[in-house]
Amino acid sequence: MRILGVGLGTALALLLSVLPASGEPGSTPVFVSILPLKTFVEKVGGSRVEVSVMVPPGASPHTYEPKPSQMVALSRAGLYFAIGVPFEDVWLKRFASSNPRMKIVHTEDGVERIPMEAHHDHDEEDGQEAAGKKNREPADRHGVMDPHVWLSPPNVKIIAANISSALVEMDPAHRNLYEVNCRKFIQEVDRLHAELKNLFAGKEGLKFMVFHPSWGYFAKAYGLKQVPVELEGKEPKPAQLMALIGQAKKEGIKVVFVQPQFSTRSAETIAKAIGGRVVFADPLSPEWAGSLKEQAAKFAAALR
Ligand code: ZN
Protein backbone atom coordinates (compact mmCIF):
# COMPACT_ATOMS: atom_id res chain seq x y z
CA MET A 1 0.00 0.00 0.00
CA ARG A 2 2.68 2.39 1.04
CA ILE A 3 4.73 1.88 -2.14
CA LEU A 4 1.65 2.43 -4.27
CA GLY A 5 0.94 5.70 -2.43
CA VAL A 6 4.44 7.06 -3.08
CA GLY A 7 4.22 5.98 -6.72
CA LEU A 8 0.95 7.82 -7.26
CA GLY A 9 2.26 10.92 -5.54
CA THR A 10 5.36 10.99 -7.70
CA ALA A 11 3.33 10.45 -10.85
CA LEU A 12 1.02 13.30 -9.88
CA ALA A 13 3.94 15.63 -9.15
CA LEU A 14 5.47 14.80 -12.52
CA LEU A 15 2.20 15.41 -14.28
CA LEU A 16 1.73 18.78 -12.56
CA SER A 17 5.24 19.92 -13.46
CA VAL A 18 4.59 19.64 -17.19
CA LEU A 19 1.30 21.53 -17.10
CA PRO A 20 1.23 25.31 -17.77
CA ALA A 21 1.41 27.45 -14.64
CA SER A 22 -2.22 28.50 -15.09
CA GLY A 23 -5.15 27.63 -17.32
CA GLU A 24 -6.76 24.23 -17.55
CA PRO A 25 -4.76 21.09 -18.33
CA GLY A 26 -3.90 21.06 -22.00
CA SER A 27 -4.54 24.80 -22.45
CA THR A 28 -2.22 26.52 -24.92
CA PRO A 29 0.10 29.37 -23.98
CA VAL A 30 -0.46 32.13 -26.54
CA PHE A 31 0.78 35.69 -26.93
CA VAL A 32 -1.09 38.78 -28.11
CA SER A 33 0.29 42.23 -28.99
CA ILE A 34 -2.10 44.46 -27.02
CA LEU A 35 -4.52 44.27 -24.08
CA PRO A 36 -7.81 44.51 -26.02
CA LEU A 37 -6.68 41.54 -28.12
CA LYS A 38 -6.21 39.50 -24.91
CA THR A 39 -9.87 40.09 -24.19
CA PHE A 40 -10.91 38.96 -27.68
CA VAL A 41 -8.75 35.82 -27.57
CA GLU A 42 -10.10 34.90 -24.11
CA LYS A 43 -13.69 35.44 -25.30
CA VAL A 44 -13.16 32.91 -28.08
CA GLY A 45 -10.63 30.57 -26.46
CA GLY A 46 -12.09 30.48 -22.95
CA SER A 47 -10.02 28.39 -20.56
CA ARG A 48 -8.33 26.56 -23.48
CA VAL A 49 -5.86 29.46 -23.82
CA GLU A 50 -3.41 31.02 -21.42
CA VAL A 51 -2.86 34.54 -22.76
CA SER A 52 0.24 36.73 -22.28
CA VAL A 53 0.31 40.34 -23.51
CA MET A 54 3.35 41.83 -25.20
CA VAL A 55 2.68 45.59 -24.71
CA PRO A 56 2.03 46.18 -20.99
CA PRO A 57 -0.39 48.81 -19.62
CA GLY A 58 0.95 52.32 -20.16
CA ALA A 59 3.35 51.41 -22.99
CA SER A 60 2.78 52.41 -26.61
CA PRO A 61 2.30 49.75 -29.30
CA HIS A 62 3.88 52.22 -31.73
CA THR A 63 7.33 51.99 -30.20
CA TYR A 64 7.35 49.02 -27.80
CA GLU A 65 10.49 46.92 -27.37
CA PRO A 66 9.88 43.45 -25.88
CA LYS A 67 11.83 42.53 -22.75
CA PRO A 68 14.27 39.58 -22.74
CA SER A 69 11.97 37.78 -20.25
CA GLN A 70 9.13 38.09 -22.78
CA MET A 71 11.31 36.59 -25.49
CA VAL A 72 11.92 33.63 -23.18
CA ALA A 73 8.19 33.24 -22.45
CA LEU A 74 7.53 33.42 -26.18
CA SER A 75 9.48 30.19 -26.67
CA ARG A 76 6.60 28.34 -24.92
CA ALA A 77 3.82 29.92 -26.98
CA GLY A 78 1.87 28.00 -29.61
CA LEU A 79 0.31 31.02 -31.28
CA TYR A 80 1.07 34.72 -31.57
CA PHE A 81 -1.91 36.97 -32.27
CA ALA A 82 -0.78 40.11 -34.10
CA ILE A 83 -3.12 43.00 -34.96
CA GLY A 84 -1.00 45.24 -37.21
CA VAL A 85 0.36 47.71 -34.63
CA PRO A 86 3.66 49.38 -35.60
CA PHE A 87 6.06 47.61 -33.22
CA GLU A 88 5.13 44.34 -34.97
CA ASP A 89 6.81 45.61 -38.17
CA VAL A 90 10.18 45.15 -36.51
CA TRP A 91 9.48 42.39 -34.02
CA LEU A 92 7.30 39.73 -35.67
CA LYS A 93 10.24 38.49 -37.74
CA ARG A 94 12.32 38.16 -34.58
CA PHE A 95 9.48 36.39 -32.76
CA ALA A 96 9.20 33.94 -35.64
CA SER A 97 12.92 33.16 -35.67
CA SER A 98 13.08 32.79 -31.88
CA ASN A 99 10.21 30.25 -31.92
CA PRO A 100 9.76 28.68 -35.37
CA ARG A 101 7.03 26.32 -34.05
CA MET A 102 4.82 29.26 -33.06
CA LYS A 103 2.18 30.24 -35.61
CA ILE A 104 1.72 33.99 -36.16
CA VAL A 105 -1.92 34.95 -36.75
CA HIS A 106 -2.74 38.31 -38.38
CA THR A 107 -6.08 38.97 -36.70
CA GLU A 108 -6.59 42.18 -38.72
CA ASP A 109 -6.71 40.24 -42.02
CA GLY A 110 -9.85 41.17 -43.92
CA VAL A 111 -10.37 44.49 -42.12
CA GLU A 112 -10.70 47.34 -44.60
CA ARG A 113 -7.82 49.63 -43.69
CA ILE A 114 -8.09 53.41 -43.77
CA PRO A 115 -5.18 55.88 -44.00
CA MET A 116 -3.83 57.35 -40.77
CA GLU A 117 -5.39 60.73 -40.15
CA ALA A 118 -2.75 63.43 -40.43
CA HIS A 119 -2.44 67.03 -41.35
CA HIS A 120 -0.24 67.66 -44.30
CA ASP A 121 1.56 70.74 -43.24
CA HIS A 122 3.71 71.97 -46.05
CA ASP A 123 5.37 74.87 -44.25
CA GLU A 124 8.38 72.70 -43.57
CA GLU A 125 8.88 72.01 -47.23
CA ASP A 126 9.02 75.75 -47.88
CA GLY A 127 12.28 75.85 -45.97
CA GLN A 128 10.80 77.48 -42.89
CA GLU A 129 12.65 74.91 -40.88
CA ALA A 130 16.27 75.44 -41.81
CA ALA A 131 17.92 72.95 -39.47
CA GLY A 132 15.06 70.53 -39.63
CA LYS A 133 15.99 67.86 -42.16
CA LYS A 134 15.78 65.20 -39.49
CA ASN A 135 12.19 66.17 -38.80
CA ARG A 136 11.05 65.81 -42.35
CA GLU A 137 8.75 62.92 -43.11
CA PRO A 138 9.73 60.57 -45.90
CA ALA A 139 7.11 60.87 -48.63
CA ASP A 140 5.78 57.34 -48.12
CA ARG A 141 4.80 58.08 -44.49
CA HIS A 142 1.91 60.09 -45.97
CA GLY A 143 0.30 56.87 -47.11
CA VAL A 144 0.58 55.11 -43.73
CA MET A 145 -2.43 52.99 -42.77
CA ASP A 146 -4.19 53.53 -39.46
CA PRO A 147 -3.32 50.59 -37.16
CA HIS A 148 -6.08 51.20 -34.54
CA VAL A 149 -8.49 48.65 -36.04
CA TRP A 150 -9.81 47.29 -32.71
CA LEU A 151 -11.77 50.44 -31.83
CA SER A 152 -14.58 49.71 -34.28
CA PRO A 153 -17.10 46.97 -33.38
CA PRO A 154 -17.59 45.91 -37.04
CA ASN A 155 -13.81 45.35 -37.29
CA VAL A 156 -13.78 43.36 -34.05
CA LYS A 157 -16.25 40.87 -35.55
CA ILE A 158 -13.69 40.16 -38.31
CA ILE A 159 -10.89 39.93 -35.75
CA ALA A 160 -12.93 37.47 -33.64
CA ALA A 161 -13.60 35.24 -36.66
CA ASN A 162 -9.85 35.18 -37.45
CA ILE A 163 -9.07 34.23 -33.85
CA SER A 164 -11.65 31.44 -33.98
CA SER A 165 -10.23 30.00 -37.24
CA ALA A 166 -6.70 29.99 -35.83
CA LEU A 167 -7.78 28.24 -32.62
CA VAL A 168 -9.78 25.64 -34.54
CA GLU A 169 -6.80 24.95 -36.76
CA MET A 170 -4.49 24.54 -33.77
CA ASP A 171 -6.91 22.49 -31.65
CA PRO A 172 -9.56 20.92 -33.91
CA ALA A 173 -10.83 18.71 -31.07
CA HIS A 174 -12.44 21.81 -29.51
CA ARG A 175 -13.82 23.30 -32.73
CA ASN A 176 -17.34 23.44 -31.35
CA LEU A 177 -16.30 25.34 -28.22
CA TYR A 178 -14.40 28.00 -30.20
CA GLU A 179 -17.18 28.45 -32.73
CA VAL A 180 -19.92 28.75 -30.11
CA ASN A 181 -17.82 31.21 -28.06
CA CYS A 182 -17.09 33.23 -31.18
CA ARG A 183 -20.77 33.43 -32.15
CA LYS A 184 -21.70 34.57 -28.63
CA PHE A 185 -18.99 37.22 -28.64
CA ILE A 186 -20.06 38.49 -32.07
CA GLN A 187 -23.62 38.84 -30.76
CA GLU A 188 -22.32 40.93 -27.86
CA VAL A 189 -20.37 43.09 -30.31
CA ASP A 190 -23.48 43.52 -32.47
CA ARG A 191 -25.46 44.69 -29.46
CA LEU A 192 -22.73 47.17 -28.51
CA HIS A 193 -22.61 48.48 -32.09
CA ALA A 194 -26.39 49.00 -32.14
CA GLU A 195 -26.20 50.83 -28.82
CA LEU A 196 -23.42 53.14 -30.03
CA LYS A 197 -25.19 53.81 -33.34
CA ASN A 198 -28.15 54.92 -31.28
CA LEU A 199 -25.96 57.13 -29.11
CA PHE A 200 -24.49 58.94 -32.12
CA ALA A 201 -27.71 59.13 -34.16
CA GLY A 202 -28.13 62.72 -35.35
CA LYS A 203 -24.51 63.59 -34.57
CA GLU A 204 -23.12 62.45 -37.92
CA GLY A 205 -20.43 64.71 -39.33
CA LEU A 206 -19.51 66.20 -35.95
CA LYS A 207 -15.84 66.52 -35.05
CA PHE A 208 -13.84 65.71 -31.97
CA MET A 209 -10.23 66.71 -31.33
CA VAL A 210 -7.77 64.12 -30.09
CA PHE A 211 -4.03 64.23 -29.43
CA HIS A 212 -3.04 60.84 -30.92
CA PRO A 213 -5.46 59.90 -33.72
CA SER A 214 -6.46 56.43 -32.47
CA TRP A 215 -10.15 56.83 -33.19
CA GLY A 216 -10.31 56.81 -37.01
CA TYR A 217 -12.16 53.47 -37.34
CA PHE A 218 -14.43 54.37 -34.45
CA ALA A 219 -15.24 57.70 -36.09
CA LYS A 220 -15.89 55.97 -39.41
CA ALA A 221 -18.24 53.44 -37.78
CA TYR A 222 -20.43 56.20 -36.35
CA GLY A 223 -20.13 58.89 -39.02
CA LEU A 224 -17.94 61.17 -36.89
CA LYS A 225 -14.71 62.98 -37.70
CA GLN A 226 -11.56 63.06 -35.58
CA VAL A 227 -9.24 66.05 -35.71
CA PRO A 228 -5.71 65.00 -34.69
CA VAL A 229 -3.43 67.28 -32.67
CA GLU A 230 -0.35 65.12 -33.13
CA LEU A 231 1.09 65.59 -36.60
CA GLU A 232 2.45 62.41 -38.12
CA GLY A 233 3.66 61.14 -34.80
CA LYS A 234 5.06 64.42 -33.49
CA GLU A 235 3.96 67.25 -31.18
CA PRO A 236 2.68 70.16 -33.30
CA LYS A 237 4.94 73.17 -33.75
CA PRO A 238 3.76 76.59 -32.50
CA ALA A 239 2.31 77.64 -35.88
CA GLN A 240 0.45 74.34 -36.21
CA LEU A 241 -0.82 74.68 -32.66
CA MET A 242 -2.20 78.13 -33.50
CA ALA A 243 -3.95 76.70 -36.55
CA LEU A 244 -5.52 73.93 -34.43
CA ILE A 245 -6.70 76.48 -31.85
CA GLY A 246 -8.25 78.50 -34.66
CA GLN A 247 -9.99 75.43 -36.04
CA ALA A 248 -11.30 74.38 -32.60
CA LYS A 249 -12.72 77.87 -32.02
CA LYS A 250 -14.32 77.99 -35.45
CA GLU A 251 -15.91 74.58 -35.07
CA GLY A 252 -16.97 74.99 -31.46
CA ILE A 253 -14.75 72.15 -30.22
CA LYS A 254 -14.51 72.28 -26.42
CA VAL A 255 -12.82 69.01 -25.52
CA VAL A 256 -9.40 67.68 -26.50
CA PHE A 257 -9.06 63.93 -25.95
CA VAL A 258 -5.79 62.43 -24.81
CA GLN A 259 -4.66 58.92 -23.97
CA PRO A 260 -2.43 57.83 -21.07
CA GLN A 261 0.33 56.53 -23.38
CA PHE A 262 1.12 59.98 -24.83
CA SER A 263 2.09 63.44 -23.61
CA THR A 264 -0.78 65.83 -22.89
CA ARG A 265 1.21 69.06 -23.21
CA SER A 266 -0.08 70.39 -26.53
CA ALA A 267 -3.60 69.14 -25.82
CA GLU A 268 -3.54 71.22 -22.64
CA THR A 269 -2.29 74.28 -24.52
CA ILE A 270 -5.18 74.02 -26.97
CA ALA A 271 -7.76 73.34 -24.25
CA LYS A 272 -6.60 76.40 -22.33
CA ALA A 273 -6.72 78.62 -25.42
CA ILE A 274 -10.26 77.58 -26.34
CA GLY A 275 -11.58 77.62 -22.77
CA GLY A 276 -12.18 73.88 -23.03
CA ARG A 277 -10.78 70.86 -21.26
CA VAL A 278 -8.68 67.76 -21.69
CA VAL A 279 -10.44 64.41 -21.32
CA PHE A 280 -8.84 60.96 -21.16
CA ALA A 281 -9.95 58.28 -23.60
CA ASP A 282 -7.87 55.11 -23.37
CA PRO A 283 -7.89 53.03 -26.58
CA LEU A 284 -5.89 50.21 -24.98
CA SER A 285 -8.14 49.21 -22.08
CA PRO A 286 -8.50 45.45 -21.55
CA GLU A 287 -12.16 46.06 -20.63
CA TRP A 288 -12.86 46.50 -24.31
CA ALA A 289 -16.68 46.73 -24.46
CA GLY A 290 -17.14 48.64 -21.20
CA SER A 291 -14.36 51.02 -22.05
CA LEU A 292 -15.64 51.65 -25.59
CA LYS A 293 -19.07 52.48 -24.15
CA GLU A 294 -17.49 54.81 -21.62
CA GLN A 295 -15.38 56.56 -24.27
CA ALA A 296 -18.38 56.81 -26.58
CA ALA A 297 -20.36 58.57 -23.85
CA LYS A 298 -17.50 61.07 -23.43
CA PHE A 299 -17.34 61.70 -27.17
CA ALA A 300 -21.11 62.06 -27.39
CA ALA A 301 -21.11 64.57 -24.54
CA ALA A 302 -18.32 66.56 -26.24
CA LEU A 303 -20.04 66.72 -29.63
CA ARG A 304 -22.40 69.56 -30.31
ZN1 ZN B 1 -1.72 54.60 -31.69
CSV table of C-alpha atoms and ligand atoms in Angstrom, one decimal:
chain,number,residue,atom,x,y,z
A,1,MET,CA,0.0,0.0,0.0
A,2,ARG,CA,2.7,2.4,1.0
A,3,ILE,CA,4.7,1.9,-2.1
A,4,LEU,CA,1.7,2.4,-4.3
A,5,GLY,CA,0.9,5.7,-2.4
A,6,VAL,CA,4.4,7.1,-3.1
A,7,GLY,CA,4.2,6.0,-6.7
A,8,LEU,CA,1.0,7.8,-7.3
A,9,GLY,CA,2.3,10.9,-5.5
A,10,THR,CA,5.4,11.0,-7.7
A,11,ALA,CA,3.3,10.5,-10.9
A,12,LEU,CA,1.0,13.3,-9.9
A,13,ALA,CA,3.9,15.6,-9.2
A,14,LEU,CA,5.5,14.8,-12.5
A,15,LEU,CA,2.2,15.4,-14.3
A,16,LEU,CA,1.7,18.8,-12.6
A,17,SER,CA,5.2,19.9,-13.5
A,18,VAL,CA,4.6,19.6,-17.2
A,19,LEU,CA,1.3,21.5,-17.1
A,20,PRO,CA,1.2,25.3,-17.8
A,21,ALA,CA,1.4,27.5,-14.6
A,22,SER,CA,-2.2,28.5,-15.1
A,23,GLY,CA,-5.1,27.6,-17.3
A,24,GLU,CA,-6.8,24.2,-17.5
A,25,PRO,CA,-4.8,21.1,-18.3
A,26,GLY,CA,-3.9,21.1,-22.0
A,27,SER,CA,-4.5,24.8,-22.4
A,28,THR,CA,-2.2,26.5,-24.9
A,29,PRO,CA,0.1,29.4,-24.0
A,30,VAL,CA,-0.5,32.1,-26.5
A,31,PHE,CA,0.8,35.7,-26.9
A,32,VAL,CA,-1.1,38.8,-28.1
A,33,SER,CA,0.3,42.2,-29.0
A,34,ILE,CA,-2.1,44.5,-27.0
A,35,LEU,CA,-4.5,44.3,-24.1
A,36,PRO,CA,-7.8,44.5,-26.0
A,37,LEU,CA,-6.7,41.5,-28.1
A,38,LYS,CA,-6.2,39.5,-24.9
A,39,THR,CA,-9.9,40.1,-24.2
A,40,PHE,CA,-10.9,39.0,-27.7
A,41,VAL,CA,-8.7,35.8,-27.6
A,42,GLU,CA,-10.1,34.9,-24.1
A,43,LYS,CA,-13.7,35.4,-25.3
A,44,VAL,CA,-13.2,32.9,-28.1
A,45,GLY,CA,-10.6,30.6,-26.5
A,46,GLY,CA,-12.1,30.5,-23.0
A,47,SER,CA,-10.0,28.4,-20.6
A,48,ARG,CA,-8.3,26.6,-23.5
A,49,VAL,CA,-5.9,29.5,-23.8
A,50,GLU,CA,-3.4,31.0,-21.4
A,51,VAL,CA,-2.9,34.5,-22.8
A,52,SER,CA,0.2,36.7,-22.3
A,53,VAL,CA,0.3,40.3,-23.5
A,54,MET,CA,3.4,41.8,-25.2
A,55,VAL,CA,2.7,45.6,-24.7
A,56,PRO,CA,2.0,46.2,-21.0
A,57,PRO,CA,-0.4,48.8,-19.6
A,58,GLY,CA,0.9,52.3,-20.2
A,59,ALA,CA,3.3,51.4,-23.0
A,60,SER,CA,2.8,52.4,-26.6
A,61,PRO,CA,2.3,49.8,-29.3
A,62,HIS,CA,3.9,52.2,-31.7
A,63,THR,CA,7.3,52.0,-30.2
A,64,TYR,CA,7.4,49.0,-27.8
A,65,GLU,CA,10.5,46.9,-27.4
A,66,PRO,CA,9.9,43.5,-25.9
A,67,LYS,CA,11.8,42.5,-22.8
A,68,PRO,CA,14.3,39.6,-22.7
A,69,SER,CA,12.0,37.8,-20.3
A,70,GLN,CA,9.1,38.1,-22.8
A,71,MET,CA,11.3,36.6,-25.5
A,72,VAL,CA,11.9,33.6,-23.2
A,73,ALA,CA,8.2,33.2,-22.5
A,74,LEU,CA,7.5,33.4,-26.2
A,75,SER,CA,9.5,30.2,-26.7
A,76,ARG,CA,6.6,28.3,-24.9
A,77,ALA,CA,3.8,29.9,-27.0
A,78,GLY,CA,1.9,28.0,-29.6
A,79,LEU,CA,0.3,31.0,-31.3
A,80,TYR,CA,1.1,34.7,-31.6
A,81,PHE,CA,-1.9,37.0,-32.3
A,82,ALA,CA,-0.8,40.1,-34.1
A,83,ILE,CA,-3.1,43.0,-35.0
A,84,GLY,CA,-1.0,45.2,-37.2
A,85,VAL,CA,0.4,47.7,-34.6
A,86,PRO,CA,3.7,49.4,-35.6
A,87,PHE,CA,6.1,47.6,-33.2
A,88,GLU,CA,5.1,44.3,-35.0
A,89,ASP,CA,6.8,45.6,-38.2
A,90,VAL,CA,10.2,45.2,-36.5
A,91,TRP,CA,9.5,42.4,-34.0
A,92,LEU,CA,7.3,39.7,-35.7
A,93,LYS,CA,10.2,38.5,-37.7
A,94,ARG,CA,12.3,38.2,-34.6
A,95,PHE,CA,9.5,36.4,-32.8
A,96,ALA,CA,9.2,33.9,-35.6
A,97,SER,CA,12.9,33.2,-35.7
A,98,SER,CA,13.1,32.8,-31.9
A,99,ASN,CA,10.2,30.3,-31.9
A,100,PRO,CA,9.8,28.7,-35.4
A,101,ARG,CA,7.0,26.3,-34.1
A,102,MET,CA,4.8,29.3,-33.1
A,103,LYS,CA,2.2,30.2,-35.6
A,104,ILE,CA,1.7,34.0,-36.2
A,105,VAL,CA,-1.9,35.0,-36.8
A,106,HIS,CA,-2.7,38.3,-38.4
A,107,THR,CA,-6.1,39.0,-36.7
A,108,GLU,CA,-6.6,42.2,-38.7
A,109,ASP,CA,-6.7,40.2,-42.0
A,110,GLY,CA,-9.9,41.2,-43.9
A,111,VAL,CA,-10.4,44.5,-42.1
A,112,GLU,CA,-10.7,47.3,-44.6
A,113,ARG,CA,-7.8,49.6,-43.7
A,114,ILE,CA,-8.1,53.4,-43.8
A,115,PRO,CA,-5.2,55.9,-44.0
A,116,MET,CA,-3.8,57.3,-40.8
A,117,GLU,CA,-5.4,60.7,-40.1
A,118,ALA,CA,-2.8,63.4,-40.4
A,119,HIS,CA,-2.4,67.0,-41.4
A,120,HIS,CA,-0.2,67.7,-44.3
A,121,ASP,CA,1.6,70.7,-43.2
A,122,HIS,CA,3.7,72.0,-46.1
A,123,ASP,CA,5.4,74.9,-44.3
A,124,GLU,CA,8.4,72.7,-43.6
A,125,GLU,CA,8.9,72.0,-47.2
A,126,ASP,CA,9.0,75.8,-47.9
A,127,GLY,CA,12.3,75.9,-46.0
A,128,GLN,CA,10.8,77.5,-42.9
A,129,GLU,CA,12.7,74.9,-40.9
A,130,ALA,CA,16.3,75.4,-41.8
A,131,ALA,CA,17.9,72.9,-39.5
A,132,GLY,CA,15.1,70.5,-39.6
A,133,LYS,CA,16.0,67.9,-42.2
A,134,LYS,CA,15.8,65.2,-39.5
A,135,ASN,CA,12.2,66.2,-38.8
A,136,ARG,CA,11.0,65.8,-42.4
A,137,GLU,CA,8.8,62.9,-43.1
A,138,PRO,CA,9.7,60.6,-45.9
A,139,ALA,CA,7.1,60.9,-48.6
A,140,ASP,CA,5.8,57.3,-48.1
A,141,ARG,CA,4.8,58.1,-44.5
A,142,HIS,CA,1.9,60.1,-46.0
A,143,GLY,CA,0.3,56.9,-47.1
A,144,VAL,CA,0.6,55.1,-43.7
A,145,MET,CA,-2.4,53.0,-42.8
A,146,ASP,CA,-4.2,53.5,-39.5
A,147,PRO,CA,-3.3,50.6,-37.2
A,148,HIS,CA,-6.1,51.2,-34.5
A,149,VAL,CA,-8.5,48.6,-36.0
A,150,TRP,CA,-9.8,47.3,-32.7
A,151,LEU,CA,-11.8,50.4,-31.8
A,152,SER,CA,-14.6,49.7,-34.3
A,153,PRO,CA,-17.1,47.0,-33.4
A,154,PRO,CA,-17.6,45.9,-37.0
A,155,ASN,CA,-13.8,45.3,-37.3
A,156,VAL,CA,-13.8,43.4,-34.0
A,157,LYS,CA,-16.2,40.9,-35.6
A,158,ILE,CA,-13.7,40.2,-38.3
A,159,ILE,CA,-10.9,39.9,-35.7
A,160,ALA,CA,-12.9,37.5,-33.6
A,161,ALA,CA,-13.6,35.2,-36.7
A,162,ASN,CA,-9.9,35.2,-37.5
A,163,ILE,CA,-9.1,34.2,-33.8
A,164,SER,CA,-11.6,31.4,-34.0
A,165,SER,CA,-10.2,30.0,-37.2
A,166,ALA,CA,-6.7,30.0,-35.8
A,167,LEU,CA,-7.8,28.2,-32.6
A,168,VAL,CA,-9.8,25.6,-34.5
A,169,GLU,CA,-6.8,25.0,-36.8
A,170,MET,CA,-4.5,24.5,-33.8
A,171,ASP,CA,-6.9,22.5,-31.7
A,172,PRO,CA,-9.6,20.9,-33.9
A,173,ALA,CA,-10.8,18.7,-31.1
A,174,HIS,CA,-12.4,21.8,-29.5
A,175,ARG,CA,-13.8,23.3,-32.7
A,176,ASN,CA,-17.3,23.4,-31.4
A,177,LEU,CA,-16.3,25.3,-28.2
A,178,TYR,CA,-14.4,28.0,-30.2
A,179,GLU,CA,-17.2,28.5,-32.7
A,180,VAL,CA,-19.9,28.8,-30.1
A,181,ASN,CA,-17.8,31.2,-28.1
A,182,CYS,CA,-17.1,33.2,-31.2
A,183,ARG,CA,-20.8,33.4,-32.2
A,184,LYS,CA,-21.7,34.6,-28.6
A,185,PHE,CA,-19.0,37.2,-28.6
A,186,ILE,CA,-20.1,38.5,-32.1
A,187,GLN,CA,-23.6,38.8,-30.8
A,188,GLU,CA,-22.3,40.9,-27.9
A,189,VAL,CA,-20.4,43.1,-30.3
A,190,ASP,CA,-23.5,43.5,-32.5
A,191,ARG,CA,-25.5,44.7,-29.5
A,192,LEU,CA,-22.7,47.2,-28.5
A,193,HIS,CA,-22.6,48.5,-32.1
A,194,ALA,CA,-26.4,49.0,-32.1
A,195,GLU,CA,-26.2,50.8,-28.8
A,196,LEU,CA,-23.4,53.1,-30.0
A,197,LYS,CA,-25.2,53.8,-33.3
A,198,ASN,CA,-28.1,54.9,-31.3
A,199,LEU,CA,-26.0,57.1,-29.1
A,200,PHE,CA,-24.5,58.9,-32.1
A,201,ALA,CA,-27.7,59.1,-34.2
A,202,GLY,CA,-28.1,62.7,-35.3
A,203,LYS,CA,-24.5,63.6,-34.6
A,204,GLU,CA,-23.1,62.5,-37.9
A,205,GLY,CA,-20.4,64.7,-39.3
A,206,LEU,CA,-19.5,66.2,-36.0
A,207,LYS,CA,-15.8,66.5,-35.1
A,208,PHE,CA,-13.8,65.7,-32.0
A,209,MET,CA,-10.2,66.7,-31.3
A,210,VAL,CA,-7.8,64.1,-30.1
A,211,PHE,CA,-4.0,64.2,-29.4
A,212,HIS,CA,-3.0,60.8,-30.9
A,213,PRO,CA,-5.5,59.9,-33.7
A,214,SER,CA,-6.5,56.4,-32.5
A,215,TRP,CA,-10.1,56.8,-33.2
A,216,GLY,CA,-10.3,56.8,-37.0
A,217,TYR,CA,-12.2,53.5,-37.3
A,218,PHE,CA,-14.4,54.4,-34.5
A,219,ALA,CA,-15.2,57.7,-36.1
A,220,LYS,CA,-15.9,56.0,-39.4
A,221,ALA,CA,-18.2,53.4,-37.8
A,222,TYR,CA,-20.4,56.2,-36.4
A,223,GLY,CA,-20.1,58.9,-39.0
A,224,LEU,CA,-17.9,61.2,-36.9
A,225,LYS,CA,-14.7,63.0,-37.7
A,226,GLN,CA,-11.6,63.1,-35.6
A,227,VAL,CA,-9.2,66.1,-35.7
A,228,PRO,CA,-5.7,65.0,-34.7
A,229,VAL,CA,-3.4,67.3,-32.7
A,230,GLU,CA,-0.4,65.1,-33.1
A,231,LEU,CA,1.1,65.6,-36.6
A,232,GLU,CA,2.5,62.4,-38.1
A,233,GLY,CA,3.7,61.1,-34.8
A,234,LYS,CA,5.1,64.4,-33.5
A,235,GLU,CA,4.0,67.2,-31.2
A,236,PRO,CA,2.7,70.2,-33.3
A,237,LYS,CA,4.9,73.2,-33.7
A,238,PRO,CA,3.8,76.6,-32.5
A,239,ALA,CA,2.3,77.6,-35.9
A,240,GLN,CA,0.5,74.3,-36.2
A,241,LEU,CA,-0.8,74.7,-32.7
A,242,MET,CA,-2.2,78.1,-33.5
A,243,ALA,CA,-3.9,76.7,-36.6
A,244,LEU,CA,-5.5,73.9,-34.4
A,245,ILE,CA,-6.7,76.5,-31.9
A,246,GLY,CA,-8.2,78.5,-34.7
A,247,GLN,CA,-10.0,75.4,-36.0
A,248,ALA,CA,-11.3,74.4,-32.6
A,249,LYS,CA,-12.7,77.9,-32.0
A,250,LYS,CA,-14.3,78.0,-35.5
A,251,GLU,CA,-15.9,74.6,-35.1
A,252,GLY,CA,-17.0,75.0,-31.5
A,253,ILE,CA,-14.7,72.2,-30.2
A,254,LYS,CA,-14.5,72.3,-26.4
A,255,VAL,CA,-12.8,69.0,-25.5
A,256,VAL,CA,-9.4,67.7,-26.5
A,257,PHE,CA,-9.1,63.9,-26.0
A,258,VAL,CA,-5.8,62.4,-24.8
A,259,GLN,CA,-4.7,58.9,-24.0
A,260,PRO,CA,-2.4,57.8,-21.1
A,261,GLN,CA,0.3,56.5,-23.4
A,262,PHE,CA,1.1,60.0,-24.8
A,263,SER,CA,2.1,63.4,-23.6
A,264,THR,CA,-0.8,65.8,-22.9
A,265,ARG,CA,1.2,69.1,-23.2
A,266,SER,CA,-0.1,70.4,-26.5
A,267,ALA,CA,-3.6,69.1,-25.8
A,268,GLU,CA,-3.5,71.2,-22.6
A,269,THR,CA,-2.3,74.3,-24.5
A,270,ILE,CA,-5.2,74.0,-27.0
A,271,ALA,CA,-7.8,73.3,-24.2
A,272,LYS,CA,-6.6,76.4,-22.3
A,273,ALA,CA,-6.7,78.6,-25.4
A,274,ILE,CA,-10.3,77.6,-26.3
A,275,GLY,CA,-11.6,77.6,-22.8
A,276,GLY,CA,-12.2,73.9,-23.0
A,277,ARG,CA,-10.8,70.9,-21.3
A,278,VAL,CA,-8.7,67.8,-21.7
A,279,VAL,CA,-10.4,64.4,-21.3
A,280,PHE,CA,-8.8,61.0,-21.2
A,281,ALA,CA,-10.0,58.3,-23.6
A,282,ASP,CA,-7.9,55.1,-23.4
A,283,PRO,CA,-7.9,53.0,-26.6
A,284,LEU,CA,-5.9,50.2,-25.0
A,285,SER,CA,-8.1,49.2,-22.1
A,286,PRO,CA,-8.5,45.5,-21.6
A,287,GLU,CA,-12.2,46.1,-20.6
A,288,TRP,CA,-12.9,46.5,-24.3
A,289,ALA,CA,-16.7,46.7,-24.5
A,290,GLY,CA,-17.1,48.6,-21.2
A,291,SER,CA,-14.4,51.0,-22.1
A,292,LEU,CA,-15.6,51.6,-25.6
A,293,LYS,CA,-19.1,52.5,-24.2
A,294,GLU,CA,-17.5,54.8,-21.6
A,295,GLN,CA,-15.4,56.6,-24.3
A,296,ALA,CA,-18.4,56.8,-26.6
A,297,ALA,CA,-20.4,58.6,-23.9
A,298,LYS,CA,-17.5,61.1,-23.4
A,299,PHE,CA,-17.3,61.7,-27.2
A,300,ALA,CA,-21.1,62.1,-27.4
A,301,ALA,CA,-21.1,64.6,-24.5
A,302,ALA,CA,-18.3,66.6,-26.2
A,303,LEU,CA,-20.0,66.7,-29.6
A,304,ARG,CA,-22.4,69.6,-30.3
B,1,ZN,ZN,-1.7,54.6,-31.7
